GROMACS .gro file of C-alpha atoms in nm:
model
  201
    1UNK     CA    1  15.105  -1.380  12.704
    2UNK     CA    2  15.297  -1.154  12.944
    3UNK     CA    3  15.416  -0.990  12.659
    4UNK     CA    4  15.139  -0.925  12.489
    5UNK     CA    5  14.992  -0.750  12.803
    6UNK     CA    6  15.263  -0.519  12.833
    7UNK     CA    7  15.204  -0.422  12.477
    8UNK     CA    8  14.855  -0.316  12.562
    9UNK     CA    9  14.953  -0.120  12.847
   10UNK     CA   10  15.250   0.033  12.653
   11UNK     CA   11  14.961   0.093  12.409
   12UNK     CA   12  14.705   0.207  12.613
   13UNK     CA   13  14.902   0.455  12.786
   14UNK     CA   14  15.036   0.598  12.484
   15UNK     CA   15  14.661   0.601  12.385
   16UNK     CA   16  14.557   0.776  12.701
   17UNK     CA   17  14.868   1.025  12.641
   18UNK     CA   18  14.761   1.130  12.296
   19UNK     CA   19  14.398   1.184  12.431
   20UNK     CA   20  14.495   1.378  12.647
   21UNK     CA   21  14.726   1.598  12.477
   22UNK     CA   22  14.438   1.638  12.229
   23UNK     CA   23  14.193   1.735  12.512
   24UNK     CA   24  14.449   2.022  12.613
   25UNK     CA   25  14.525   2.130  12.241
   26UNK     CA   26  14.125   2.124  12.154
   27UNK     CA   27  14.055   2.316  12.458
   28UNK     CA   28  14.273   2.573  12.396
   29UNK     CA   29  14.171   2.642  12.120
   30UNK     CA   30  13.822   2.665  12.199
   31UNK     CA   31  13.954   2.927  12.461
   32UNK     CA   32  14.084   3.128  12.167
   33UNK     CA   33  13.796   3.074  11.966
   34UNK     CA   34  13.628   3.167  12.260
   35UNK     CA   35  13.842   3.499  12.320
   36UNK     CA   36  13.780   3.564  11.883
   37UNK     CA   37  13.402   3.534  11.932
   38UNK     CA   38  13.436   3.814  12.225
   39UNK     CA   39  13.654   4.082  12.059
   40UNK     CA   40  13.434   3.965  11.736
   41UNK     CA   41  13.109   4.070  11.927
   42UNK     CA   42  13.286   4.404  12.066
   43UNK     CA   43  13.422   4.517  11.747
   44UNK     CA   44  13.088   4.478  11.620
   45UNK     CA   45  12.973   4.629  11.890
   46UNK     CA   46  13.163   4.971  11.793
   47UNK     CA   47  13.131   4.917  11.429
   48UNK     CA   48  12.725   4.933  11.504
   49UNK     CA   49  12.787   5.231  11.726
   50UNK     CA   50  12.989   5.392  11.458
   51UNK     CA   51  12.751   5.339  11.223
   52UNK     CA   52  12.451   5.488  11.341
   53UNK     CA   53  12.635   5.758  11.443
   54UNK     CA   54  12.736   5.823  11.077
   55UNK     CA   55  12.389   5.745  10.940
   56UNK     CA   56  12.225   5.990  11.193
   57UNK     CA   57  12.512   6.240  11.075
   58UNK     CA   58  12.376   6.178  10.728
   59UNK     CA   59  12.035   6.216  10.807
   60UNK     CA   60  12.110   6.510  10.980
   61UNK     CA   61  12.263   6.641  10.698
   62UNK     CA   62  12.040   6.558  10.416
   63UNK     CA   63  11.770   6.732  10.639
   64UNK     CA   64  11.958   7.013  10.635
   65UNK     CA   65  12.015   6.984  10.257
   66UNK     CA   66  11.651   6.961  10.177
   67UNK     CA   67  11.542   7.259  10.385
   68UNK     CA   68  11.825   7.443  10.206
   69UNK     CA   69  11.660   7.307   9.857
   70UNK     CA   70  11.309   7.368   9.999
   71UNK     CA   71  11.478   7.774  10.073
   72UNK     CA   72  11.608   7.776   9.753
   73UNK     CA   73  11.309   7.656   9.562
   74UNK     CA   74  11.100   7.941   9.767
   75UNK     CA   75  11.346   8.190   9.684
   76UNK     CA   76  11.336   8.094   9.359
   77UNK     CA   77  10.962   8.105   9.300
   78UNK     CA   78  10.971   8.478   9.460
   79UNK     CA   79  11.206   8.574   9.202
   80UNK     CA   80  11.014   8.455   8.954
   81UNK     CA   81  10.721   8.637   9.092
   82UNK     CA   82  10.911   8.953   9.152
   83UNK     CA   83  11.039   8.930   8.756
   84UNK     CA   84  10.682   8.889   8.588
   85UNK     CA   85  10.661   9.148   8.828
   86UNK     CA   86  10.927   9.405   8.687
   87UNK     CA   87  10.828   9.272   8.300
   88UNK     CA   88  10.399   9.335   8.390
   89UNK     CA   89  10.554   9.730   8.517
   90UNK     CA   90  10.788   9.760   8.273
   91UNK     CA   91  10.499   9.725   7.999
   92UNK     CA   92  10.268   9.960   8.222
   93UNK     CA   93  10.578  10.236   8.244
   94UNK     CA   94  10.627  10.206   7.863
   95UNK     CA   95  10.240  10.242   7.831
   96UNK     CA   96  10.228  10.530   8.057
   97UNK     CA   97  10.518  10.685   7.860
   98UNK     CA   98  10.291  10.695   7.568
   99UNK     CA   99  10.033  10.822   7.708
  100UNK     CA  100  10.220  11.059   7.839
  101UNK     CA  101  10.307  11.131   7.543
  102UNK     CA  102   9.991  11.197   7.406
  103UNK     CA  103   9.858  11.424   7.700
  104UNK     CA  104  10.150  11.662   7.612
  105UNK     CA  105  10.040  11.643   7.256
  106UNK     CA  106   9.696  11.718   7.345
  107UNK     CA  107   9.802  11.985   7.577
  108UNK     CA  108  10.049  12.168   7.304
  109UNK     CA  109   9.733  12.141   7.073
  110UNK     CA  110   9.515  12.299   7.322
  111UNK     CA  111   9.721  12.577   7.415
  112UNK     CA  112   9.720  12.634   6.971
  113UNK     CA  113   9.372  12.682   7.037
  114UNK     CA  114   9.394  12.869   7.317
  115UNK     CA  115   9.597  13.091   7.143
  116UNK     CA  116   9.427  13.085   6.841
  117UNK     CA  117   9.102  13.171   7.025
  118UNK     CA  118   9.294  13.502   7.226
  119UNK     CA  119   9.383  13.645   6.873
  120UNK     CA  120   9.080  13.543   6.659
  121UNK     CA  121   8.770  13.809   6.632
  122UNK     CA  122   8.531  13.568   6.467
  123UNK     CA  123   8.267  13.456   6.703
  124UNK     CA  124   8.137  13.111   6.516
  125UNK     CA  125   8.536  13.079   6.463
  126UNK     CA  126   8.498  13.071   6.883
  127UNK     CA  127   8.258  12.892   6.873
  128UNK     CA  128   8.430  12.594   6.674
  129UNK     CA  129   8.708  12.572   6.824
  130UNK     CA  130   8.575  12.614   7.209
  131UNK     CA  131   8.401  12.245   7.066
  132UNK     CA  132   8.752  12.116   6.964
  133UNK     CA  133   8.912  12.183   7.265
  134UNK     CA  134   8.624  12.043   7.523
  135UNK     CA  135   8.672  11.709   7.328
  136UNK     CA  136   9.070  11.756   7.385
  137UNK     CA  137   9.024  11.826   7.726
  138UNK     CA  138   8.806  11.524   7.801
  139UNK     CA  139   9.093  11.315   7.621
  140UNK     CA  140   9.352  11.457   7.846
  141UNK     CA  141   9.172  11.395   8.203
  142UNK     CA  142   9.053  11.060   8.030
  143UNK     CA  143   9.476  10.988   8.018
  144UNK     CA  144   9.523  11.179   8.345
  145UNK     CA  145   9.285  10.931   8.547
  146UNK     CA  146   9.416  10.589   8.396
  147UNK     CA  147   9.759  10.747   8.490
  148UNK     CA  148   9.681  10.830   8.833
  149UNK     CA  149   9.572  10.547   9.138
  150UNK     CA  150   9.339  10.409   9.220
  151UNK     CA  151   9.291  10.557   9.565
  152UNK     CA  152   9.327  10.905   9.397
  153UNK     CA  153   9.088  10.826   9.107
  154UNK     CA  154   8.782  10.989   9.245
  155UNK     CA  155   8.944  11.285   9.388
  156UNK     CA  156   9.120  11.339   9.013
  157UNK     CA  157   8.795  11.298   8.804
  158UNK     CA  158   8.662  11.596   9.043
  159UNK     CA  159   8.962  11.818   8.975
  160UNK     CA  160   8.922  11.750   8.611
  161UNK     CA  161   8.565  11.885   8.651
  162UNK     CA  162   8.700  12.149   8.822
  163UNK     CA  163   8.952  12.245   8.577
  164UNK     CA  164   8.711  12.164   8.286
  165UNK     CA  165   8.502  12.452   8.451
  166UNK     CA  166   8.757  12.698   8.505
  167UNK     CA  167   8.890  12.632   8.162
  168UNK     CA  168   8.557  12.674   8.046
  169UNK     CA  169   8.534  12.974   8.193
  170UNK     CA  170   8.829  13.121   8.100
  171UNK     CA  171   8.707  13.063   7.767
  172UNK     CA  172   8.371  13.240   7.785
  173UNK     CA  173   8.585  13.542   7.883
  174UNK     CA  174   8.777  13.522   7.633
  175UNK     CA  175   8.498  13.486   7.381
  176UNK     CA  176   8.317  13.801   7.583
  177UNK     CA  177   8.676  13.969   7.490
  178UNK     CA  178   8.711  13.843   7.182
  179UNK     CA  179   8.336  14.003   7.076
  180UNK     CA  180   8.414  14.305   7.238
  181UNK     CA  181   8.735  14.367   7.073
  182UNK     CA  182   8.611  14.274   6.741
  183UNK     CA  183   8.488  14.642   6.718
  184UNK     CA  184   8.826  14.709   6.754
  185UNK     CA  185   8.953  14.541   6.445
  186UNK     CA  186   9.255  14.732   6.358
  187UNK     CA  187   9.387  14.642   6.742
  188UNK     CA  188   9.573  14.330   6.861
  189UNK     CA  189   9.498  14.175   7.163
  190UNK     CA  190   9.588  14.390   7.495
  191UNK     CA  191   9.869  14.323   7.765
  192UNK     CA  192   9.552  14.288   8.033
  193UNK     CA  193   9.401  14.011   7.846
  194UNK     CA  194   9.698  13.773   7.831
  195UNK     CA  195   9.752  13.816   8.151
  196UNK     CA  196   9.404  13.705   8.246
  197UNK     CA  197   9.457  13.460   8.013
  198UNK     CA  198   9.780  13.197   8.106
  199UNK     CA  199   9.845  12.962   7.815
  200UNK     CA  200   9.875  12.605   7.975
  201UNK     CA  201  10.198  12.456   7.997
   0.00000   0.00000   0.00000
């Protein structure tokens, strides 16, 4: 029986031992654990940090790439606009050029005439061809308006009446001349009269 009691004891010290040596080794490693969870929590901590700091940097900089695109897309649109631009003048140059074109022919047609009326003696001759070249002449300051501005429109349809008139003129004195030196017949025209009488150019 005596024996069998110290066998307990033995027992439950060796028990009591263990238990506690288990007590000490669980603890510390619930310290650890404890110590993990911590640096866990602070490395999170900075990996958060660091993390909106680079998403804000990408925000920042896909901002900044949009408003680029958003320039880019402007400046694209204006060169569009600028290029219908060039094409819509380059078609109104090219259509000035040929009218142009046809002014000077009108003009080297009506300075035929002119001529043509300076050396001629017959008056229904005149008469004819002052006709042709008042329908020229309305051609050509037709041309000469759609060529000019529109701020200088009105102020060019008056100096085509004006010139109309003194053209005009200038024909009715050469018809006078024309009648006068038809009595004349064997006689060209004289130095005075071409002189009076510029050919347009």
């Amino acid at each position: 029986m005596n024996d069998l009691r110290i066998s307990f004891d033995k027992n439950t010290t060796d028990m009591i031992k263990m238990i506690e040596g288990l007590h000490s080794s669980v603890k510390a490693k619930k310290e650890a654990l404890s110590k993990l969870c911590s640096e866990i929590k602070l490395d999170n901590i900075d990996m958060n940090s660091t993390i909106s700091t680079k998403l804000e940097k990408l925000q920042n900089d896909l901002a900044a790439e949009n408003k680029i695109m958003d320039t880019f897309d402007e400046q694209t649109q204006k060169v569009k606009v600028l290029t219908k631009k060039m094409k819509n003048a380059t078609l109104n140059i090219s259509n000035l050029e040929e009218e142009k074109s046809l002014v000077n022919g009108k003009i080297s047609e009506i300075n035929q005439h002119l001529l043509r009326i300076v050396e001629t003696r017959d008056s229904l001759f005149i008469v004819s061809v002052r006709q042709n070249l008042f329908e020229k002449l309305q051609i050509v300051f037709t041309m000469l308006n759609r060529l000019q501005s529109v701020s200088g429109s009105r102020a060019s349809a008056k100096q085509g009446r004006d010139e109309e008139a003194i053209i005009k003129n200038d024909t009715d004195q050469k018809d006078n001349k024309a009648s006068r030196s038809g009595k004349d017949k064997g006689k060209g025209v004289s130095e005075e009269d071409n002189d009076e009488n510029p050919i347009l150019s």
